[in-house]
PDB file of C-alpha atoms in Angstrom:
ATOM      1  CA  MET A   1      43.617 106.216  83.731  1.00 55.00           C
ATOM      2  CA  GLY A   2      45.308 102.767  83.653  1.00 61.00           C
ATOM      3  CA  THR A   3      41.765 101.030  83.651  1.00 73.00           C
ATOM      4  CA  ALA A   4      40.429 102.939  81.233  1.00 77.00           C
ATOM      5  CA  TYR A   5      43.259 102.203  79.114  1.00 77.00           C
ATOM      6  CA  ILE A   6      42.880  98.701  79.823  1.00 77.00           C
ATOM      7  CA  SER A   7      39.012  98.644  79.343  1.00 79.00           C
ATOM      8  CA  ILE A   8      39.362  99.909  75.828  1.00 84.00           C
ATOM      9  CA  ILE A   9      42.307  97.132  74.725  1.00 83.00           C
ATOM     10  CA  LEU A  10      40.093  94.648  75.697  1.00 81.00           C
ATOM     11  CA  LEU A  11      37.369  95.937  73.764  1.00 85.00           C
ATOM     12  CA  CYS A  12      39.760  95.951  70.585  1.00 87.00           C
ATOM     13  CA  ARG A  13      40.898  92.456  71.352  1.00 83.00           C
ATOM     14  CA  VAL A  14      37.503  91.093  70.459  1.00 84.00           C
ATOM     15  CA  ALA A  15      37.976  92.934  66.942  1.00 85.00           C
ATOM     16  CA  GLN A  16      41.076  91.685  66.757  1.00 84.00           C
ATOM     17  CA  HIS A  17      40.317  87.851  67.731  1.00 80.00           C
ATOM     18  CA  LEU A  18      37.116  87.802  65.215  1.00 82.00           C
ATOM     19  CA  CYS A  19      38.864  89.434  62.080  1.00 84.00           C
ATOM     20  CA  ALA A  20      42.174  87.543  63.102  1.00 80.00           C
ATOM     21  CA  LYS A  21      40.721  83.965  62.797  1.00 75.00           C
ATOM     22  CA  ARG A  22      38.582  84.946  59.387  1.00 81.00           C
ATOM     23  CA  SER A  23      41.631  86.109  57.566  1.00 81.00           C
ATOM     24  CA  SER A  24      43.428  83.104  58.440  1.00 74.00           C
ATOM     25  CA  ASN A  25      41.371  81.255  56.473  1.00 72.00           C
ATOM     26  CA  ARG A  26      41.894  83.181  53.326  1.00 78.00           C
ATOM     27  CA  VAL A  27      45.296  83.856  53.576  1.00 76.00           C
ATOM     28  CA  ASP A  28      46.296  80.770  51.896  1.00 73.00           C
ATOM     29  CA  ASN A  29      50.159  81.587  50.273  1.00 77.00           C
ATOM     30  CA  LEU A  30      53.038  83.434  51.208  1.00 77.00           C
ATOM     31  CA  SER A  31      52.337  86.057  48.421  1.00 80.00           C
ATOM     32  CA  CYS A  32      48.870  86.799  50.184  1.00 83.00           C
ATOM     33  CA  PHE A  33      50.274  87.010  53.503  1.00 82.00           C
ATOM     34  CA  PHE A  34      52.744  89.593  52.639  1.00 85.00           C
ATOM     35  CA  LYS A  35      50.515  91.582  50.612  1.00 87.00           C
ATOM     36  CA  TYR A  36      47.821  91.278  53.281  1.00 88.00           C
ATOM     37  CA  GLY A  37      50.799  92.393  56.162  1.00 86.00           C
ATOM     38  CA  ALA A  38      52.282  95.293  54.118  1.00 90.00           C
ATOM     39  CA  PHE A  39      48.663  96.346  53.851  1.00 92.00           C
ATOM     40  CA  ARG A  40      47.688  95.985  57.484  1.00 90.00           C
ATOM     41  CA  HIS A  41      50.997  97.566  59.134  1.00 90.00           C
ATOM     42  CA  ILE A  42      51.054 100.260  56.492  1.00 93.00           C
ATOM     43  CA  LEU A  43      47.629 101.480  57.183  1.00 94.00           C
ATOM     44  CA  SER A  44      48.529 101.322  60.945  1.00 92.00           C
ATOM     45  CA  GLY A  45      51.395 103.354  60.325  1.00 92.00           C
ATOM     46  CA  ILE A  46      49.472 105.691  58.511  1.00 93.00           C
ATOM     47  CA  LEU A  47      47.185 106.226  61.634  1.00 92.00           C
ATOM     48  CA  GLY A  48      50.274 106.914  63.307  1.00 90.00           C
ATOM     49  CA  LEU A  49      51.219 109.481  61.214  1.00 92.00           C
ATOM     50  CA  LEU A  50      47.436 110.823  61.396  1.00 92.00           C
ATOM     51  CA  LEU A  51      48.116 111.419  65.132  1.00 89.00           C
ATOM     52  CA  ILE A  52      51.565 113.083  64.934  1.00 90.00           C
ATOM     53  CA  LEU A  53      49.856 115.744  62.670  1.00 89.00           C
ATOM     54  CA  ILE A  54      46.595 116.109  64.563  1.00 87.00           C
ATOM     55  CA  THR A  55      48.883 116.995  67.965  1.00 81.00           C
ATOM     56  CA  GLY A  56      51.297 119.128  65.872  1.00 73.00           C
ATOM     57  CA  ASN A  57      54.252 118.082  68.282  1.00 75.00           C
ATOM     58  CA  GLY A  58      56.273 117.307  65.397  1.00 77.00           C
ATOM     59  CA  PHE A  59      58.426 114.135  63.868  1.00 82.00           C
ATOM     60  CA  ARG A  60      60.634 113.981  67.308  1.00 81.00           C
ATOM     61  CA  CYS A  61      62.845 110.817  66.546  1.00 84.00           C
ATOM     62  CA  ASP A  62      66.465 110.022  67.429  1.00 86.00           C
ATOM     63  CA  LEU A  63      68.254 106.787  67.049  1.00 89.00           C
ATOM     64  CA  LEU A  64      67.165 104.899  70.284  1.00 91.00           C
ATOM     65  CA  THR A  65      63.170 105.339  68.888  1.00 90.00           C
ATOM     66  CA  PHE A  66      64.409 104.329  65.539  1.00 91.00           C
ATOM     67  CA  ALA A  67      65.989 101.065  67.299  1.00 92.00           C
ATOM     68  CA  ILE A  68      63.101  99.951  69.438  1.00 93.00           C
ATOM     69  CA  SER A  69      60.370 100.843  66.897  1.00 91.00           C
ATOM     70  CA  LEU A  70      62.278  99.144  64.308  1.00 90.00           C
ATOM     71  CA  PHE A  71      62.211  95.985  66.726  1.00 92.00           C
ATOM     72  CA  SER A  72      59.160  96.220  67.649  1.00 90.00           C
ATOM     73  CA  GLY A  73      57.531  95.896  64.181  1.00 87.00           C
ATOM     74  CA  ILE A  74      59.691  93.067  63.535  1.00 89.00           C
ATOM     75  CA  MET A  75      58.099  91.447  65.941  1.00 90.00           C
ATOM     76  CA  ILE A  76      54.531  92.578  65.091  1.00 84.00           C
ATOM     77  CA  ALA A  77      55.119  91.303  61.607  1.00 81.00           C
ATOM     78  CA  ALA A  78      56.370  87.603  63.442  1.00 86.00           C
ATOM     79  CA  SER A  79      53.591  87.669  65.510  1.00 83.00           C
ATOM     80  CA  THR A  80      50.985  88.354  62.693  1.00 76.00           C
ATOM     81  CA  GLY A  81      52.636  85.520  60.674  1.00 78.00           C
ATOM     82  CA  LEU A  82      52.605  83.064  63.030  1.00 84.00           C
ATOM     83  CA  GLY A  83      49.475  84.007  64.253  1.00 77.00           C
ATOM     84  CA  LEU A  84      47.931  83.533  61.009  1.00 73.00           C
ATOM     85  CA  ALA A  85      49.617  79.970  60.581  1.00 77.00           C
ATOM     86  CA  VAL A  86      48.692  78.522  64.086  1.00 76.00           C
ATOM     87  CA  LEU A  87      44.763  79.576  63.570  1.00 69.00           C
ATOM     88  CA  LYS A  88      44.902  77.102  60.835  1.00 66.00           C
ATOM     89  CA  SER A  89      45.696  74.124  63.033  1.00 63.00           C
ATOM     90  CA  GLY A  90      44.593  75.218  66.443  1.00 60.00           C
ATOM     91  CA  THR A  91      41.981  77.103  68.372  1.00 62.00           C
ATOM     92  CA  VAL A  92      41.920  80.519  69.016  1.00 62.00           C
ATOM     93  CA  ALA A  93      41.415  80.226  72.931  1.00 61.00           C
ATOM     94  CA  LEU A  94      44.843  78.330  72.688  1.00 68.00           C
ATOM     95  CA  SER A  95      46.874  80.797  70.175  1.00 72.00           C
ATOM     96  CA  SER A  96      45.721  83.778  72.778  1.00 69.00           C
ATOM     97  CA  MET A  97      46.982  81.853  75.839  1.00 70.00           C
ATOM     98  CA  PHE A  98      50.238  81.628  74.268  1.00 77.00           C
ATOM     99  CA  GLY A  99      50.345  85.105  73.115  1.00 77.00           C
ATOM    100  CA  THR A 100      49.449  85.745  76.793  1.00 74.00           C
ATOM    101  CA  ALA A 101      52.273  83.357  78.661  1.00 76.00           C
ATOM    102  CA  GLY A 102      54.725  85.918  76.163  1.00 82.00           C
ATOM    103  CA  LEU A 103      54.255  88.481  79.552  1.00 78.00           C
ATOM    104  CA  LEU A 104      56.773  86.145  81.239  1.00 81.00           C
ATOM    105  CA  ILE A 105      59.690  87.898  79.181  1.00 86.00           C
ATOM    106  CA  PRO A 106      58.478  91.702  80.098  1.00 83.00           C
ATOM    107  CA  CYS A 107      57.680  90.444  83.326  1.00 81.00           C
ATOM    108  CA  ILE A 108      61.193  89.324  83.670  1.00 83.00           C
ATOM    109  CA  ALA A 109      62.909  92.397  82.128  1.00 83.00           C
ATOM    110  CA  GLY A 110      60.894  94.603  84.439  1.00 80.00           C
ATOM    111  CA  ILE A 111      62.959  92.722  87.189  1.00 83.00           C
ATOM    112  CA  VAL A 112      66.121  92.920  85.723  1.00 82.00           C
ATOM    113  CA  LEU A 113      66.043  96.133  83.837  1.00 80.00           C
ATOM    114  CA  PHE A 114      63.672  98.222  85.051  1.00 77.00           C
ATOM    115  CA  ASP A 115      63.503  97.342  88.890  1.00 78.00           C
ATOM    116  CA  LYS A 116      59.796  96.702  89.128  1.00 76.00           C
ATOM    117  CA  PRO A 117      60.153  93.146  90.940  1.00 77.00           C
ATOM    118  CA  MET A 118      56.811  90.769  91.601  1.00 75.00           C
ATOM    119  CA  SER A 119      55.700  89.358  94.688  1.00 77.00           C
ATOM    120  CA  ALA A 120      55.565  85.288  95.311  1.00 79.00           C
ATOM    121  CA  GLY A 121      51.700  85.620  94.436  1.00 79.00           C
ATOM    122  CA  GLN A 122      52.237  87.424  91.131  1.00 75.00           C
ATOM    123  CA  TRP A 123      54.892  84.658  90.238  1.00 81.00           C
ATOM    124  CA  PHE A 124      52.106  81.607  91.558  1.00 85.00           C
ATOM    125  CA  GLY A 125      49.200  83.591  89.348  1.00 80.00           C
ATOM    126  CA  VAL A 126      52.131  83.639  86.034  1.00 76.00           C
ATOM    127  CA  ILE A 127      52.600  79.930  86.707  1.00 82.00           C
ATOM    128  CA  LEU A 128      48.486  79.234  86.937  1.00 82.00           C
ATOM    129  CA  LEU A 129      48.501  80.818  83.465  1.00 74.00           C
ATOM    130  CA  PHE A 130      50.897  77.946  82.307  1.00 75.00           C
ATOM    131  CA  VAL A 131      48.733  75.291  83.960  1.00 82.00           C
ATOM    132  CA  ALA A 132      45.508  76.814  82.148  1.00 77.00           C
ATOM    133  CA  ALA A 133      47.543  77.044  78.869  1.00 70.00           C
ATOM    134  CA  TYR A 134      48.117  72.666  79.442  1.00 73.00           C
ATOM    135  CA  PHE A 135      44.544  72.334  79.677  1.00 77.00           C
ATOM    136  CA  LEU A 136      43.704  74.213  76.540  1.00 68.00           C
ATOM    137  CA  ILE A 137      46.472  72.424  74.392  1.00 65.00           C
ATOM    138  CA  THR A 138      45.110  69.103  75.016  1.00 68.00           C
ATOM    139  CA  SER A 139      41.334  70.581  74.452  1.00 67.00           C
ATOM    140  CA  SER A 140      42.872  71.789  71.613  1.00 60.00           C
ATOM    141  CA  SER A 141      44.671  68.557  70.071  1.00 56.00           C
ATOM    142  CA  LYS A 142      41.088  66.897  70.231  1.00 59.00           C
ATOM    143  CA  ILE A 143      39.256  69.963  68.038  1.00 58.00           C
ATOM    144  CA  TYR A 144      41.703  69.947  65.444  1.00 57.00           C
ATOM    145  CA  SER A 145      43.105  66.521  64.252  1.00 57.00           C
ATOM    146  CA  GLY A 146      45.974  68.755  62.599  1.00 59.00           C
ATOM    147  CA  PHE A 147      47.578  69.671  65.874  1.00 61.00           C
ATOM    148  CA  SER A 148      51.094  68.397  65.820  1.00 73.00           C
ATOM    149  CA  PHE A 149      54.729  69.137  66.805  1.00 77.00           C
ATOM    150  CA  LYS A 150      54.845  71.935  64.397  1.00 78.00           C
ATOM    151  CA  THR A 151      51.397  73.476  65.621  1.00 77.00           C
ATOM    152  CA  LEU A 152      53.478  73.740  68.972  1.00 80.00           C
ATOM    153  CA  LEU A 153      56.201  75.376  67.489  1.00 85.00           C
ATOM    154  CA  LEU A 154      54.322  78.242  65.867  1.00 85.00           C
ATOM    155  CA  LEU A 155      52.585  78.748  69.342  1.00 84.00           C
ATOM    156  CA  LEU A 156      56.230  78.875  70.817  1.00 88.00           C
ATOM    157  CA  GLY A 157      57.091  81.401  68.048  1.00 90.00           C
ATOM    158  CA  VAL A 158      53.801  83.426  68.858  1.00 88.00           C
ATOM    159  CA  MET A 159      54.581  83.064  72.596  1.00 87.00           C
ATOM    160  CA  LEU A 160      58.101  84.885  71.952  1.00 91.00           C
ATOM    161  CA  SER A 161      57.109  87.286  69.315  1.00 91.00           C
ATOM    162  CA  GLU A 162      54.118  88.470  71.626  1.00 87.00           C
ATOM    163  CA  GLY A 163      56.878  88.761  74.734  1.00 89.00           C
ATOM    164  CA  PHE A 164      58.909  91.055  72.973  1.00 92.00           C
ATOM    165  CA  THR A 165      56.623  93.168  71.442  1.00 89.00           C
ATOM    166  CA  MET A 166      55.581  93.633  74.540  1.00 86.00           C
ATOM    167  CA  LEU A 167      59.223  94.193  75.726  1.00 90.00           C
ATOM    168  CA  ALA A 168      59.498  96.770  72.977  1.00 91.00           C
ATOM    169  CA  GLN A 169      56.333  98.745  74.348  1.00 86.00           C
ATOM    170  CA  GLN A 170      57.952  98.715  77.928  1.00 87.00           C
ATOM    171  CA  MET A 171      61.167  99.602  76.576  1.00 89.00           C
ATOM    172  CA  PHE A 172      60.040 102.745  74.655  1.00 90.00           C
ATOM    173  CA  ALA A 173      57.891 103.790  77.787  1.00 83.00           C
ATOM    174  CA  PHE A 174      61.223 103.617  80.114  1.00 85.00           C
ATOM    175  CA  TYR A 175      64.149 104.658  77.736  1.00 87.00           C
ATOM    176  CA  VAL A 176      62.247 107.254  75.594  1.00 86.00           C
ATOM    177  CA  SER A 177      59.894 109.145  78.600  1.00 74.00           C
ATOM    178  CA  GLU A 178      59.789 112.218  76.946  1.00 78.00           C
ATOM    179  CA  GLY A 179      59.031 109.965  73.314  1.00 80.00           C
ATOM    180  CA  ASP A 180      55.624 110.605  71.119  1.00 86.00           C
ATOM    181  CA  VAL A 181      54.102 107.154  71.194  1.00 87.00           C
ATOM    182  CA  SER A 182      52.390 108.493  67.663  1.00 88.00           C
ATOM    183  CA  VAL A 183      55.853 108.221  65.950  1.00 91.00           C
ATOM    184  CA  PHE A 184      56.720 104.921  67.843  1.00 91.00           C
ATOM    185  CA  SER A 185      53.746 103.364  66.372  1.00 89.00           C
ATOM    186  CA  PHE A 186      54.250 105.218  63.478  1.00 92.00           C
ATOM    187  CA  LEU A 187      58.101 103.748  62.691  1.00 92.00           C
ATOM    188  CA  SER A 188      56.770 100.372  64.120  1.00 90.00           C
ATOM    189  CA  PHE A 189      54.225  99.520  61.535  1.00 91.00           C
ATOM    190  CA  GLY A 190      55.366 101.778  58.904  1.00 91.00           C
ATOM    191  CA  THR A 191      58.855 100.583  58.414  1.00 86.00           C
ATOM    192  CA  VAL A 192      57.586  96.684  58.499  1.00 85.00           C
ATOM    193  CA  GLY A 193      54.816  97.500  56.039  1.00 91.00           C
ATOM    194  CA  ILE A 194      57.087  99.003  53.700  1.00 90.00           C
ATOM    195  CA  LEU A 195      59.441  96.112  54.340  1.00 86.00           C
ATOM    196  CA  MET A 196      56.872  93.303  53.734  1.00 87.00           C
ATOM    197  CA  LEU A 197      55.338  95.100  50.278  1.00 89.00           C
ATOM    198  CA  LEU A 198      59.353  94.678  49.041  1.00 88.00           C
ATOM    199  CA  ILE A 199      59.717  91.423  49.731  1.00 85.00           C
ATOM    200  CA  SER A 200      56.234  90.625  48.418  1.00 83.00           C
ATOM    201  CA  PHE A 201      57.724  91.736  44.769  1.00 82.00           C
ATOM    202  CA  PHE A 202      59.971  89.091  45.155  1.00 80.00           C
ATOM    203  CA  ILE A 203      57.717  86.319  45.539  1.00 75.00           C
ATOM    204  CA  PRO A 204      57.661  83.745  42.452  1.00 69.00           C
ATOM    205  CA  LYS A 205      55.485  84.679  39.921  1.00 61.00           C
ATOM    206  CA  LYS A 206      53.585  81.375  40.058  1.00 59.00           C
ATOM    207  CA  GLN A 207      52.101  82.673  43.076  1.00 50.00           C
ATOM    208  CA  GLU A 208      51.962  86.127  42.516  1.00 52.00           C
ATOM    209  CA  ASN A 209      49.490  85.219  39.622  1.00 51.00           C
ATOM    210  CA  SER A 210      47.429  82.616  41.854  1.00 54.00           C
ATOM    211  CA  SER A 211      43.579  84.128  42.164  1.00 53.00           C
ATOM    212  CA  ASN A 212      44.366  82.930  45.729  1.00 63.00           C
ATOM    213  CA  SER A 213      47.125  85.586  46.310  1.00 69.00           C
ATOM    214  CA  ARG A 214      45.231  88.690  45.374  1.00 77.00           C
ATOM    215  CA  LEU A 215      43.382  90.746  48.316  1.00 81.00           C
ATOM    216  CA  THR A 216      39.945  90.702  48.024  1.00 84.00           C
ATOM    217  CA  PRO A 217      37.414  93.061  49.365  1.00 86.00           C
ATOM    218  CA  GLU A 218      36.468  90.954  52.108  1.00 87.00           C
ATOM    219  CA  LEU A 219      40.402  90.589  53.152  1.00 88.00           C
ATOM    220  CA  LEU A 220      40.805  94.173  52.728  1.00 90.00           C
ATOM    221  CA  GLY A 221      37.774  94.751  55.187  1.00 91.00           C
ATOM    222  CA  LEU A 222      38.841  92.384  57.658  1.00 89.00           C
ATOM    223  CA  GLY A 223      42.641  93.805  57.240  1.00 90.00           C
ATOM    224  CA  THR A 224      41.419  97.640  58.138  1.00 93.00           C
ATOM    225  CA  VAL A 225      39.767  96.326  61.201  1.00 92.00           C
ATOM    226  CA  LEU A 226      42.519  94.577  62.337  1.00 89.00           C
ATOM    227  CA  SER A 227      44.684  97.655  61.602  1.00 90.00           C
ATOM    228  CA  VAL A 228      42.690  99.896  63.626  1.00 92.00           C
ATOM    229  CA  ALA A 229      42.421  97.618  66.455  1.00 90.00           C
ATOM    230  CA  VAL A 230      46.092  96.798  66.361  1.00 86.00           C
ATOM    231  CA  PHE A 231      47.039 100.133  66.243  1.00 89.00           C
ATOM    232  CA  VAL A 232      44.812 101.288  69.185  1.00 90.00           C
ATOM    233  CA  ILE A 233      46.055  98.517  71.784  1.00 87.00           C
ATOM    234  CA  ASN A 234      49.784  99.223  70.869  1.00 84.00           C
ATOM    235  CA  GLN A 235      49.487 102.659  71.569  1.00 87.00           C
ATOM    236  CA  LEU A 236      47.341 102.667  74.899  1.00 86.00           C
ATOM    237  CA  VAL A 237      49.743  99.595  75.966  1.00 84.00           C
ATOM    238  CA  THR A 238      52.712 101.609  75.346  1.00 82.00           C
ATOM    239  CA  ILE A 239      51.189 104.813  76.919  1.00 83.00           C
ATOM    240  CA  ALA A 240      49.849 102.587  79.929  1.00 81.00           C
ATOM    241  CA  ALA A 241      53.609 100.945  80.227  1.00 77.00           C
ATOM    242  CA  GLU A 242      54.384 104.202  82.077  1.00 75.00           C
ATOM    243  CA  VAL A 243      51.875 104.296  85.030  1.00 75.00           C
ATOM    244  CA  VAL A 244      50.851 100.401  85.480  1.00 76.00           C
ATOM    245  CA  SER A 245      53.660  97.634  86.475  1.00 75.00           C
ATOM    246  CA  PRO A 246      54.051  94.895  83.782  1.00 74.00           C
ATOM    247  CA  VAL A 247      52.757  92.164  85.520  1.00 71.00           C
ATOM    248  CA  ILE A 248      49.194  93.576  86.081  1.00 75.00           C
ATOM    249  CA  LEU A 249      49.490  95.653  82.623  1.00 77.00           C
ATOM    250  CA  PHE A 250      50.612  92.471  80.258  1.00 75.00           C
ATOM    251  CA  THR A 251      48.624  89.842  82.313  1.00 71.00           C
ATOM    252  CA  PHE A 252      45.346  91.924  81.995  1.00 74.00           C
ATOM    253  CA  VAL A 253      45.928  92.851  78.650  1.00 75.00           C
ATOM    254  CA  ASN A 254      46.966  89.622  77.374  1.00 71.00           C
ATOM    255  CA  GLY A 255      45.305  86.964  79.774  1.00 68.00           C
ATOM    256  CA  GLY A 256      41.844  88.965  79.285  1.00 71.00           C
ATOM    257  CA  SER A 257      42.748  88.504  75.619  1.00 72.00           C
ATOM    258  CA  THR A 258      42.320  84.836  76.177  1.00 69.00           C
ATOM    259  CA  ILE A 259      39.078  85.087  77.697  1.00 71.00           C
ATOM    260  CA  ILE A 260      38.009  86.963  75.100  1.00 76.00           C
ATOM    261  CA  GLY A 261      39.101  84.796  72.265  1.00 72.00           C
ATOM    262  CA  ALA A 262      37.278  81.629  73.894  1.00 70.00           C
ATOM    263  CA  VAL A 263      34.159  83.429  74.224  1.00 74.00           C
ATOM    264  CA  VAL A 264      34.676  84.536  70.119  1.00 76.00           C
ATOM    265  CA  ALA A 265      35.785  81.173  69.015  1.00 72.00           C
ATOM    266  CA  ALA A 266      32.795  79.550  70.796  1.00 72.00           C
ATOM    267  CA  VAL A 267      30.348  82.094  69.449  1.00 74.00           C
ATOM    268  CA  PHE A 268      31.363  82.958  66.037  1.00 74.00           C
ATOM    269  CA  PHE A 269      33.497  80.135  65.136  1.00 70.00           C
ATOM    270  CA  GLN A 270      31.621  77.256  66.702  1.00 68.00           C
ATOM    271  CA  GLU A 271      34.592  76.038  68.678  1.00 67.00           C
ATOM    272  CA  LYS A 272      33.021  74.083  71.547  1.00 71.00           C
ATOM    273  CA  LEU A 273      34.040  74.369  75.022  1.00 71.00           C
ATOM    274  CA  THR A 274      35.250  71.381  76.347  1.00 76.00           C
ATOM    275  CA  LEU A 275      36.031  70.443  80.222  1.00 80.00           C
ATOM    276  CA  ARG A 276      39.130  71.182  79.679  1.00 77.00           C
ATOM    277  CA  SER A 277      38.996  74.174  78.008  1.00 75.00           C
ATOM    278  CA  ILE A 278      36.595  75.421  80.521  1.00 79.00           C
ATOM    279  CA  ALA A 279      39.049  74.845  83.123  1.00 82.00           C
ATOM    280  CA  GLY A 280      41.534  76.392  81.355  1.00 78.00           C
ATOM    281  CA  ILE A 281      39.749  79.493  80.988  1.00 76.00           C
ATOM    282  CA  MET A 282      38.418  79.690  84.618  1.00 80.00           C
ATOM    283  CA  LEU A 283      42.535  78.985  85.579  1.00 81.00           C
ATOM    284  CA  GLY A 284      42.918  81.594  83.246  1.00 75.00           C
ATOM    285  CA  VAL A 285      40.761  84.283  85.270  1.00 74.00           C
ATOM    286  CA  LEU A 286      41.759  83.136  88.444  1.00 80.00           C
ATOM    287  CA  SER A 287      45.428  83.743  87.983  1.00 76.00           C
ATOM    288  CA  LEU A 288      44.190  87.432  86.467  1.00 68.00           C
ATOM    289  CA  VAL A 289      42.462  87.782  90.034  1.00 72.00           C
ATOM    290  CA  ILE A 290      45.786  86.493  92.077  1.00 77.00           C
ATOM    291  CA  ILE A 291      48.165  88.723  90.268  1.00 69.00           C
ATOM    292  CA  LYS A 292      46.296  91.894  90.685  1.00 63.00           C
ATOM    293  CA  GLY A 293      45.375  91.114  94.400  1.00 60.00           C
ATOM    294  CA  LEU A 294      48.847  90.609  95.294  1.00 51.00           C
TER     295      LEU A 294
END
C-alpha cells in the first residue's frame, strides 16, 4: 500500500512543478501573493471538508490535532511563498532539491522522537543528496544570472519549511493515531487560507488597485490544479507516515520530486540540463537506491 501511495504522490508532483513554475512568473507583488495563497489554501481546505462529509465519520478534532494542523498550515504557507520567490531566480530542480533536503528534519525526529533509527548506509544516502544539491546549485548559478546570496537564503527557507511540513505530517500520524487525516488537511489548509485572506485586506491600496494584483483566469486555473495536487500529496503522505519509515517515505516522495522537477523544467521551460545538473540528478537517484536498499 505504501508503494501505491508514493506512486500517486509522484504523479501529483508533475502537476505541482508545472503549475508552480508558471505561477511564479505571474505572482508579482504581495497583494497578489496573499490573494493567490488564500485561494489555493481555502480550496484545499474545502477538499478536506468534502472528504469529511463523504466519509461520514464526523468532525473529530482535539487540541493536539488543531495545534499540529495549524503548525502544518503555517509551514505549507511559508513553503508556498518562499518557493514562488526562489523560482524567479533559481531552477525548478534546484528549488526541489532544497525541498528534498528538508527530509533531514523528519529523519532526525524519527530517531529522537519516534524511535525509528537510520542505518549508516541510509545516512550516506542522505549525505549524497547534499552533494547532488551542490552540483545543482553551481548549475543554477550559470543558468540564472540572478542567483545570489538572497536566493541561497530563500532556498534554505524552502528547506526548513518543507522539513517542518514533513515533521507535522509525521507528528500527526504518530501522536494522533486515531485521528482523521481529512480533518488534519481541512484545518491545515483552511485556517492558513483564511489568515492569508485577512492579511490581503491590509495590503496598501496602491498595490491592491494594481492590475498585477488581480487573480487572472489563468492564475485561478493554475491555483486550482496546484490545490488539488498539494491536497492529495498532503493526504497520502500523512496516511503513509503510519506504515513507511520516514527516511524511505520522505526521501522517495521528495527525492523523486527533484528528478521530476528537472525533467519538467527541461521539457516545459527549456532549462538546459548541464553536465553538473545531470550529475546532480544522477547522484540524487543513486541516493534513493542506497536509502531504499540499506
